């Protein structure tokens, strides 16, 4: 009998007298090995693969052996199935036909709450009318000029994910990746965006920084990102500045108050730049098409499967109207603000130190208030009444104005000078609020 590996035939020669003994011993060992494998839960292929690796370690390299001899060590040695990538998940691409920020944010939340994301990834592409969108745990008065937004007709919205404040207009493309929690991959999503963009515009210098922002030329912030992570689901969304009005962005994304103290999440200010400034051929339509196409190539689909949707359709998305109205509400946009203290300072001729109006605000309501004012022009009782009248009111100009007017009407026994000073002080407070 010829032996593999060039070893002496004497090692594999059995006498008839010893054969039965060797056979019984082999059967006993084989039976014990099989039972051990069953107890450990090792399959025959996995077991032979383990044996193959052990044999390789003991005998050295296989370079002097044929492929047939290699298979003797492991039946799984040439099985490459274990090294194959996992099957591509299913992919769905939605493009919103609406530019209403509240409808789009509601649709994003509706998909998160109602869509089965097991084995299916969703890409949502959407654009908004001019809107400032703050993170779930942020203070709008600390992040932007709230009053200026109203004057310019710009929406203010609070999203359900964390992160910082961003500005949207029709020159910005919003991208949302919805997945199961187990397949959530924030950094990979950003790398996919880079691949999609550079596939069409290879000269773009794009990278991801330590804060998971997409940056241009290692300097300019192109995309801010945020995420919402649930028990079984997650989504990651980001902006892509294509042709945004950066002058408006810089003007409004600063606080309108100097004396505001809060522990709410603060935004990190960064330099920004539009993609269109680098390459004039880039617009939001082409940008969205390229991202959708790349997404579908990474999933089980084709670009023709992209769906345009009306996010306000109650017939298609039951309950979407209620979500939209909740996102529009004062209780959500302002009432979800973490507690903060604010001091409104009013310079007065003849005083080295300006007057101070101090407030403690919780859930959007004034919980405490007092006025620090010299008693030269107005009595202590009037000053105390101004402070008390605002307590329990929303931190909102209309409610505070109504409370102050009621207080003014109750002051019957004060001089004309006192009344004029008190009226100017009250008007200053109302003007500073939104």
CSV table of C-alpha atoms in Angstrom, one decimal:
chain,number,residue,atom,x,y,z
A,1,UNK,CA,0.0,0.0,0.0
A,2,UNK,CA,1.4,3.4,-1.0
A,3,UNK,CA,1.4,6.0,1.6
A,4,UNK,CA,0.9,9.8,1.1
A,5,UNK,CA,3.6,12.3,2.0
A,6,UNK,CA,6.3,9.8,0.9
A,7,UNK,CA,6.4,8.0,4.2
A,8,UNK,CA,7.6,4.3,4.7
A,9,UNK,CA,5.0,1.6,3.8
A,10,UNK,CA,6.0,-0.2,6.9
A,11,UNK,CA,4.1,2.3,9.0
A,12,UNK,CA,0.8,1.3,7.3
A,13,UNK,CA,1.3,-2.5,7.1
A,14,UNK,CA,-1.2,-4.5,9.3
A,15,UNK,CA,-0.9,-8.2,10.0
A,16,UNK,CA,-4.0,-10.4,9.8
A,17,UNK,CA,-3.5,-11.3,13.5
A,18,UNK,CA,-3.6,-7.7,14.7
A,19,UNK,CA,-6.3,-6.3,12.3
A,20,UNK,CA,-9.3,-7.1,14.4
A,21,UNK,CA,-7.7,-5.5,17.4
A,22,UNK,CA,-6.8,-2.3,15.5
A,23,UNK,CA,-10.4,-2.2,14.0
A,24,UNK,CA,-12.1,-2.4,17.4
A,25,UNK,CA,-9.8,0.3,18.8
A,26,UNK,CA,-10.5,2.6,15.8
A,27,UNK,CA,-14.2,2.1,16.1
A,28,UNK,CA,-14.1,3.0,19.8
A,29,UNK,CA,-12.1,6.2,19.1
A,30,UNK,CA,-14.3,7.2,16.2
A,31,UNK,CA,-17.5,6.7,18.2
A,32,UNK,CA,-16.1,8.8,21.1
A,33,UNK,CA,-15.1,11.6,18.6
A,34,UNK,CA,-18.5,11.7,17.0
A,35,UNK,CA,-20.2,12.0,20.4
A,36,UNK,CA,-17.9,14.7,21.5
A,37,UNK,CA,-18.6,16.6,18.3
A,38,UNK,CA,-22.3,16.3,18.9
A,39,UNK,CA,-22.0,17.6,22.4
A,40,UNK,CA,-20.0,20.6,21.3
A,41,UNK,CA,-22.4,21.3,18.4
A,42,UNK,CA,-19.6,21.0,15.7
A,43,UNK,CA,-20.8,20.1,12.3
A,44,UNK,CA,-18.8,17.6,10.1
A,45,UNK,CA,-17.6,20.4,7.8
A,46,UNK,CA,-16.6,22.6,10.7
A,47,UNK,CA,-14.9,19.7,12.5
A,48,UNK,CA,-12.9,18.7,9.4
A,49,UNK,CA,-12.0,22.4,8.9
A,50,UNK,CA,-10.6,22.5,12.5
A,51,UNK,CA,-8.7,19.3,11.9
A,52,UNK,CA,-7.3,20.8,8.7
A,53,UNK,CA,-6.0,23.8,10.5
A,54,UNK,CA,-4.4,21.7,13.2
A,55,UNK,CA,-2.8,19.4,10.6
A,56,UNK,CA,-1.4,22.4,8.8
A,57,UNK,CA,0.2,23.7,12.0
A,58,UNK,CA,1.7,20.3,12.8
A,59,UNK,CA,3.0,19.3,9.4
A,60,UNK,CA,4.1,22.8,8.2
A,61,UNK,CA,3.4,24.1,4.7
A,62,UNK,CA,1.4,22.3,2.1
A,63,UNK,CA,3.5,23.5,-0.8
A,64,UNK,CA,5.0,20.1,-1.4
A,65,UNK,CA,1.6,18.4,-1.5
A,66,UNK,CA,-0.9,18.1,-4.2
A,67,UNK,CA,-4.5,19.4,-4.1
A,68,UNK,CA,-5.7,15.9,-3.5
A,69,UNK,CA,-3.5,15.5,-0.5
A,70,UNK,CA,-4.7,18.8,0.9
A,71,UNK,CA,-8.3,17.6,0.7
A,72,UNK,CA,-7.3,14.7,2.9
A,73,UNK,CA,-6.7,17.1,5.7
A,74,UNK,CA,-9.9,19.0,5.4
A,75,UNK,CA,-13.0,18.6,3.4
A,76,UNK,CA,-13.7,22.3,3.8
A,77,UNK,CA,-10.2,23.4,2.6
A,78,UNK,CA,-11.5,24.4,-0.8
A,79,UNK,CA,-15.0,25.6,0.4
A,80,UNK,CA,-15.0,29.3,-0.1
A,81,UNK,CA,-18.6,29.9,1.0
A,82,UNK,CA,-17.6,31.1,4.5
A,83,UNK,CA,-15.6,33.9,2.9
A,84,UNK,CA,-18.4,35.2,0.8
A,85,UNK,CA,-20.0,38.5,1.8
A,86,UNK,CA,-23.4,38.3,3.4
A,87,UNK,CA,-26.3,38.7,0.9
A,88,UNK,CA,-27.2,42.3,0.0
A,89,UNK,CA,-30.2,43.6,2.0
A,90,UNK,CA,-33.3,44.8,0.2
A,91,UNK,CA,-33.3,48.5,-0.6
A,92,UNK,CA,-36.1,51.1,-1.0
A,93,UNK,CA,-35.6,54.7,-2.1
A,94,UNK,CA,-38.2,57.3,-1.4
A,95,UNK,CA,-38.1,60.8,-2.8
A,96,UNK,CA,-40.5,63.3,-1.2
A,97,UNK,CA,-42.5,65.5,-3.5
A,98,UNK,CA,-43.2,68.0,-0.6
A,99,UNK,CA,-41.0,70.8,0.6
A,100,UNK,CA,-43.0,71.3,3.8
A,101,UNK,CA,-40.4,70.7,6.6
A,102,UNK,CA,-43.0,69.4,9.1
A,103,UNK,CA,-44.5,66.9,6.5
A,104,UNK,CA,-41.1,65.6,5.7
A,105,UNK,CA,-40.0,65.3,9.3
A,106,UNK,CA,-43.3,63.5,10.0
A,107,UNK,CA,-42.8,61.1,7.1
A,108,UNK,CA,-39.3,60.3,8.3
A,109,UNK,CA,-40.7,59.5,11.8
A,110,UNK,CA,-43.7,57.6,10.3
A,111,UNK,CA,-41.3,55.3,8.4
A,112,UNK,CA,-39.3,54.7,11.5
A,113,UNK,CA,-42.3,53.8,13.6
A,114,UNK,CA,-44.2,51.8,11.0
A,115,UNK,CA,-41.9,50.2,8.5
A,116,UNK,CA,-40.4,46.8,9.0
A,117,UNK,CA,-36.7,47.3,8.7
A,118,UNK,CA,-35.7,43.7,9.2
A,119,UNK,CA,-33.6,42.9,6.1
A,120,UNK,CA,-34.6,46.1,4.4
A,121,UNK,CA,-32.8,49.4,4.3
A,122,UNK,CA,-34.6,52.6,3.3
A,123,UNK,CA,-33.1,55.8,1.7
A,124,UNK,CA,-35.2,58.9,2.0
A,125,UNK,CA,-34.3,62.0,-0.1
A,126,UNK,CA,-36.1,65.3,0.7
A,127,UNK,CA,-35.8,69.1,0.5
A,128,UNK,CA,-37.4,71.8,2.6
A,129,UNK,CA,-38.5,75.4,2.2
A,130,UNK,CA,-36.2,77.8,4.3
A,131,UNK,CA,-36.2,76.2,7.7
A,132,UNK,CA,-34.0,76.2,10.8
A,133,UNK,CA,-34.1,72.7,12.3
A,134,UNK,CA,-32.8,72.3,15.9
A,135,UNK,CA,-31.9,69.0,17.6
A,136,UNK,CA,-34.2,67.3,20.1
A,137,UNK,CA,-32.3,68.5,23.1
A,138,UNK,CA,-31.5,72.1,22.0
A,139,UNK,CA,-32.6,75.6,23.0
A,140,UNK,CA,-34.0,77.5,20.0
A,141,UNK,CA,-33.3,80.9,21.6
A,142,UNK,CA,-29.6,79.9,22.1
A,143,UNK,CA,-29.2,78.5,18.6
A,144,UNK,CA,-30.8,81.1,16.3
A,145,UNK,CA,-32.5,84.5,16.1
A,146,UNK,CA,-36.0,83.3,16.6
A,147,UNK,CA,-37.6,86.7,16.1
A,148,UNK,CA,-35.6,87.3,12.9
A,149,UNK,CA,-36.9,83.9,11.5
A,150,UNK,CA,-40.4,85.2,11.9
A,151,UNK,CA,-39.6,88.4,10.1
A,152,UNK,CA,-38.1,86.5,7.2
A,153,UNK,CA,-40.8,83.9,7.0
A,154,UNK,CA,-38.4,81.1,7.9
A,155,UNK,CA,-39.8,78.0,9.6
A,156,UNK,CA,-38.4,76.8,13.0
A,157,UNK,CA,-38.7,73.0,13.6
A,158,UNK,CA,-37.4,70.6,16.2
A,159,UNK,CA,-36.5,67.2,15.0
A,160,UNK,CA,-36.6,63.9,17.0
A,161,UNK,CA,-32.9,63.1,16.6
A,162,UNK,CA,-30.1,64.7,18.6
A,163,UNK,CA,-27.2,66.8,17.3
A,164,UNK,CA,-26.9,70.5,16.4
A,165,UNK,CA,-28.8,73.1,14.5
A,166,UNK,CA,-28.9,73.2,10.7
A,167,UNK,CA,-30.4,75.5,8.0
A,168,UNK,CA,-32.4,74.1,5.1
A,169,UNK,CA,-33.6,75.7,1.9
A,170,UNK,CA,-34.2,74.3,-1.6
A,171,UNK,CA,-30.5,74.4,-2.3
A,172,UNK,CA,-29.9,71.7,0.3
A,173,UNK,CA,-30.5,68.0,0.0
A,174,UNK,CA,-31.5,66.0,3.0
A,175,UNK,CA,-30.6,62.3,3.1
A,176,UNK,CA,-32.0,59.8,5.6
A,177,UNK,CA,-30.8,56.2,6.1
A,178,UNK,CA,-33.3,54.0,7.9
A,179,UNK,CA,-32.1,50.5,9.0
A,180,UNK,CA,-32.5,47.9,11.8
A,181,UNK,CA,-30.5,48.7,14.9
A,182,UNK,CA,-28.2,45.8,14.2
A,183,UNK,CA,-27.2,47.1,10.7
A,184,UNK,CA,-26.9,50.8,11.7
A,185,UNK,CA,-23.6,52.1,10.2
A,186,UNK,CA,-23.2,55.9,10.4
A,187,UNK,CA,-19.6,56.2,9.2
A,188,UNK,CA,-20.3,53.8,6.3
A,189,UNK,CA,-23.3,55.8,5.2
A,190,UNK,CA,-21.0,58.9,4.9
A,191,UNK,CA,-18.4,56.9,3.0
A,192,UNK,CA,-21.2,55.7,0.6
A,193,UNK,CA,-22.1,59.4,0.0
A,194,UNK,CA,-18.5,60.1,-0.8
A,195,UNK,CA,-18.3,57.2,-3.2
A,196,UNK,CA,-21.6,58.3,-4.9
A,197,UNK,CA,-20.4,61.9,-5.3
A,198,UNK,CA,-16.9,61.1,-6.4
A,199,UNK,CA,-18.2,58.6,-8.9
A,200,UNK,CA,-19.9,61.5,-10.8
A,201,UNK,CA,-17.5,64.3,-9.8
A,202,UNK,CA,-14.1,62.6,-9.2
A,203,UNK,CA,-12.2,65.9,-8.5
A,204,UNK,CA,-14.2,66.6,-5.3
A,205,UNK,CA,-12.0,66.5,-2.2
A,206,UNK,CA,-14.3,64.9,0.4
A,207,UNK,CA,-13.7,63.3,3.7
A,208,UNK,CA,-15.3,62.5,7.1
A,209,UNK,CA,-13.9,64.2,10.2
A,210,UNK,CA,-13.9,63.1,13.8
A,211,UNK,CA,-17.3,64.5,14.4
A,212,UNK,CA,-18.8,62.5,11.6
A,213,UNK,CA,-19.3,65.5,9.4
A,214,UNK,CA,-18.7,65.4,5.7
A,215,UNK,CA,-16.1,68.1,4.9
A,216,UNK,CA,-14.8,69.6,1.7
A,217,UNK,CA,-11.1,70.2,1.2
A,218,UNK,CA,-10.5,69.2,4.9
A,219,UNK,CA,-11.9,72.5,6.0
A,220,UNK,CA,-15.5,73.4,5.0
A,221,UNK,CA,-18.4,71.6,6.5
A,222,UNK,CA,-20.6,70.2,3.8
A,223,UNK,CA,-22.9,68.0,5.8
A,224,UNK,CA,-24.0,67.9,9.4
A,225,UNK,CA,-25.3,64.5,10.7
A,226,UNK,CA,-27.5,63.3,13.5
A,227,UNK,CA,-29.2,60.0,14.4
A,228,UNK,CA,-32.0,58.4,16.4
A,229,UNK,CA,-31.3,54.9,17.8
A,230,UNK,CA,-34.1,52.8,19.1
A,231,UNK,CA,-34.2,49.3,20.4
A,232,UNK,CA,-34.7,47.5,17.1
A,233,UNK,CA,-34.5,50.4,14.6
A,234,UNK,CA,-32.4,53.4,13.8
A,235,UNK,CA,-32.0,56.2,11.4
A,236,UNK,CA,-29.1,58.5,10.4
A,237,UNK,CA,-29.8,61.7,8.5
A,238,UNK,CA,-27.6,64.4,7.1
A,239,UNK,CA,-27.6,67.6,5.0
A,240,UNK,CA,-25.7,68.2,1.8
A,241,UNK,CA,-25.1,71.8,1.0
A,242,UNK,CA,-25.5,72.2,-2.8
A,243,UNK,CA,-26.6,75.8,-3.4
A,244,UNK,CA,-27.8,77.1,0.0
A,245,UNK,CA,-28.1,80.8,0.8
A,246,UNK,CA,-25.1,80.9,3.1
A,247,UNK,CA,-25.6,84.6,3.8
A,248,UNK,CA,-29.0,83.9,5.4
A,249,UNK,CA,-27.5,80.8,7.2
A,250,UNK,CA,-24.7,82.9,8.8
A,251,UNK,CA,-27.1,85.7,9.7
A,252,UNK,CA,-29.7,83.6,11.6
A,253,UNK,CA,-27.7,80.8,13.2
A,254,UNK,CA,-26.6,82.9,16.1
A,255,UNK,CA,-28.4,83.6,19.3
A,256,UNK,CA,-30.4,86.8,19.7
A,257,UNK,CA,-29.6,86.9,23.5
A,258,UNK,CA,-26.4,87.6,25.3
A,259,UNK,CA,-27.4,86.7,28.8
A,260,UNK,CA,-28.7,83.1,28.3
A,261,UNK,CA,-27.5,80.2,30.4
A,262,UNK,CA,-28.4,76.7,29.5
A,263,UNK,CA,-27.2,73.1,29.7
A,264,UNK,CA,-28.9,72.2,26.4
A,265,UNK,CA,-26.9,70.7,23.6
A,266,UNK,CA,-24.9,73.4,21.9
A,267,UNK,CA,-24.1,73.5,18.2
A,268,UNK,CA,-20.5,73.6,17.0
A,269,UNK,CA,-20.0,76.4,14.6
A,270,UNK,CA,-18.1,75.6,11.4
A,271,UNK,CA,-17.2,77.2,8.1
A,272,UNK,CA,-19.5,76.0,5.3
A,273,UNK,CA,-19.3,75.8,1.5
A,274,UNK,CA,-21.6,74.8,-1.3
A,275,UNK,CA,-20.8,72.0,-3.7
A,276,UNK,CA,-21.9,74.3,-6.5
A,277,UNK,CA,-19.1,76.7,-5.7
A,278,UNK,CA,-16.6,73.9,-6.5
A,279,UNK,CA,-18.5,72.4,-9.5
A,280,UNK,CA,-21.3,74.4,-11.2
A,281,UNK,CA,-22.7,71.2,-12.8
A,282,UNK,CA,-23.9,70.0,-9.4
A,283,UNK,CA,-27.5,70.5,-8.4
A,284,UNK,CA,-29.9,68.8,-6.0
A,285,UNK,CA,-31.6,66.7,-8.7
A,286,UNK,CA,-28.4,65.2,-10.1
A,287,UNK,CA,-27.0,64.8,-6.6
A,288,UNK,CA,-30.1,62.9,-5.4
A,289,UNK,CA,-30.1,60.7,-8.5
A,290,UNK,CA,-26.5,59.7,-8.0
A,291,UNK,CA,-27.0,58.9,-4.3
A,292,UNK,CA,-30.1,56.8,-5.1
A,293,UNK,CA,-28.3,54.9,-7.9
A,294,UNK,CA,-25.3,54.1,-5.6
A,295,UNK,CA,-27.7,53.0,-2.8
A,296,UNK,CA,-29.5,50.6,-5.1
A,297,UNK,CA,-26.3,49.0,-6.4
A,298,UNK,CA,-25.5,48.2,-2.8
A,299,UNK,CA,-28.8,46.6,-2.3
A,300,UNK,CA,-31.1,44.2,-4.2
A,301,UNK,CA,-32.6,46.7,-6.6
A,302,UNK,CA,-32.3,49.0,-9.6
A,303,UNK,CA,-32.6,52.8,-9.9
A,304,UNK,CA,-36.1,52.3,-11.6
A,305,UNK,CA,-37.4,51.2,-8.2
A,306,UNK,CA,-37.2,54.7,-6.7
A,307,UNK,CA,-40.6,55.9,-5.4
A,308,UNK,CA,-41.8,59.5,-5.4
A,309,UNK,CA,-44.1,60.0,-2.4
A,310,UNK,CA,-46.5,62.6,-1.0
A,311,UNK,CA,-45.7,62.5,2.7
A,312,UNK,CA,-48.9,64.2,3.6
A,313,UNK,CA,-51.1,61.4,2.3
A,314,UNK,CA,-53.2,60.2,5.1
A,315,UNK,CA,-54.7,57.4,3.0
A,316,UNK,CA,-51.2,55.9,2.3
A,317,UNK,CA,-49.7,56.7,5.7
A,318,UNK,CA,-52.4,56.6,8.4
A,319,UNK,CA,-51.7,58.9,11.3
A,320,UNK,CA,-49.2,61.1,9.4
A,321,UNK,CA,-51.4,64.2,9.9
A,322,UNK,CA,-51.3,63.8,13.7
A,323,UNK,CA,-47.5,63.5,13.7
A,324,UNK,CA,-47.2,66.6,11.5
A,325,UNK,CA,-49.4,68.7,13.8
A,326,UNK,CA,-47.5,67.6,16.8
A,327,UNK,CA,-44.2,68.7,15.2
A,328,UNK,CA,-45.7,72.1,14.4
A,329,UNK,CA,-47.0,72.7,17.9
A,330,UNK,CA,-45.5,75.2,20.3
A,331,UNK,CA,-45.4,72.5,23.0
A,332,UNK,CA,-42.9,70.5,20.8
A,333,UNK,CA,-40.8,73.3,19.2
A,334,UNK,CA,-40.5,75.5,22.3
A,335,UNK,CA,-41.9,73.4,25.2
A,336,UNK,CA,-39.3,70.7,24.8
A,337,UNK,CA,-36.5,73.1,25.5
A,338,UNK,CA,-34.3,72.2,28.5
A,339,UNK,CA,-34.5,74.6,31.5
A,340,UNK,CA,-32.6,77.8,31.1
A,341,UNK,CA,-31.9,81.2,32.8
A,342,UNK,CA,-32.0,84.5,30.8
A,343,UNK,CA,-31.2,88.1,31.7
A,344,UNK,CA,-32.6,90.9,29.5
A,345,UNK,CA,-30.5,94.0,29.9
A,346,UNK,CA,-31.8,97.5,29.2
A,347,UNK,CA,-29.4,100.4,29.1
A,348,UNK,CA,-30.7,103.6,30.8
A,349,UNK,CA,-29.3,107.1,30.5
A,350,UNK,CA,-27.8,108.2,33.7
A,351,UNK,CA,-27.1,104.6,34.9
A,352,UNK,CA,-23.7,103.0,34.7
A,353,UNK,CA,-25.2,99.5,34.9
A,354,UNK,CA,-28.2,98.6,32.7
A,355,UNK,CA,-31.4,97.4,34.2
A,356,UNK,CA,-31.7,93.6,34.4
A,357,UNK,CA,-34.8,91.5,33.9
A,358,UNK,CA,-34.1,87.9,35.1
A,359,UNK,CA,-36.2,84.9,34.3
A,360,UNK,CA,-36.1,81.2,34.9
A,361,UNK,CA,-37.7,79.2,32.1
A,362,UNK,CA,-38.8,75.6,32.2
A,363,UNK,CA,-40.7,73.7,29.5
A,364,UNK,CA,-41.2,77.1,27.8
A,365,UNK,CA,-42.9,78.7,30.8
A,366,UNK,CA,-41.5,81.4,33.0
A,367,UNK,CA,-41.2,79.8,36.4
A,368,UNK,CA,-39.5,82.8,38.2
A,369,UNK,CA,-38.9,86.4,37.3
A,370,UNK,CA,-37.7,89.6,38.9
A,371,UNK,CA,-36.5,93.0,37.8
A,372,UNK,CA,-33.3,94.6,39.1
A,373,UNK,CA,-34.0,98.3,38.9
A,374,UNK,CA,-33.0,101.4,41.0
A,375,UNK,CA,-35.9,102.9,42.8
A,376,UNK,CA,-35.3,106.4,41.4
A,377,UNK,CA,-38.0,106.4,38.8
A,378,UNK,CA,-40.5,103.8,40.0
A,379,UNK,CA,-41.7,102.4,43.3
A,380,UNK,CA,-40.6,99.0,44.6
A,381,UNK,CA,-44.2,97.7,44.5
A,382,UNK,CA,-44.4,98.4,40.7
A,383,UNK,CA,-41.1,96.7,40.1
A,384,UNK,CA,-42.1,93.6,42.1
A,385,UNK,CA,-45.5,93.5,40.3
A,386,UNK,CA,-43.8,93.5,36.9
A,387,UNK,CA,-41.8,90.5,37.8
A,388,UNK,CA,-44.6,88.6,39.4
A,389,UNK,CA,-47.0,89.2,36.5
A,390,UNK,CA,-44.8,87.2,34.1
A,391,UNK,CA,-44.6,84.1,36.2
A,392,UNK,CA,-46.6,81.1,34.8
A,393,UNK,CA,-46.7,82.7,31.4
A,394,UNK,CA,-45.2,81.2,28.3
A,395,UNK,CA,-41.9,82.7,27.2
A,396,UNK,CA,-43.7,84.3,24.4
A,397,UNK,CA,-44.3,88.0,23.6
A,398,UNK,CA,-48.1,87.8,23.2
A,399,UNK,CA,-48.7,86.1,26.6
A,400,UNK,CA,-46.2,88.3,28.4
A,401,UNK,CA,-47.6,91.4,26.9
A,402,UNK,CA,-51.1,90.5,28.0
A,403,UNK,CA,-49.9,89.9,31.5
A,404,UNK,CA,-47.9,93.2,31.7
A,405,UNK,CA,-50.9,95.2,30.3
A,406,UNK,CA,-53.1,93.8,32.9
A,407,UNK,CA,-50.5,94.7,35.6
A,408,UNK,CA,-50.2,98.3,34.2
A,409,UNK,CA,-54.0,98.8,34.3
A,410,UNK,CA,-54.0,97.9,38.0
A,411,UNK,CA,-51.5,100.7,38.9
A,412,UNK,CA,-53.8,103.6,39.6
A,413,UNK,CA,-52.0,105.5,42.3
A,414,UNK,CA,-48.7,106.1,40.6
A,415,UNK,CA,-47.2,109.3,39.1
A,416,UNK,CA,-47.1,110.0,35.4
A,417,UNK,CA,-43.4,109.7,35.4
A,418,UNK,CA,-43.6,106.3,37.1
A,419,UNK,CA,-46.2,105.1,34.6
A,420,UNK,CA,-44.2,106.2,31.6
A,421,UNK,CA,-41.0,104.5,32.9
A,422,UNK,CA,-43.0,101.3,33.7
A,423,UNK,CA,-44.6,101.3,30.2
A,424,UNK,CA,-41.2,101.7,28.5
A,425,UNK,CA,-39.8,98.9,30.6
A,426,UNK,CA,-42.7,96.6,29.8
A,427,UNK,CA,-42.4,97.4,26.1
A,428,UNK,CA,-38.7,96.6,26.2
A,429,UNK,CA,-39.5,93.1,27.7
A,430,UNK,CA,-42.1,92.4,25.0
A,431,UNK,CA,-39.8,93.5,22.2
A,432,UNK,CA,-37.1,91.1,23.4
A,433,UNK,CA,-39.4,88.1,23.3
A,434,UNK,CA,-40.8,86.3,20.3
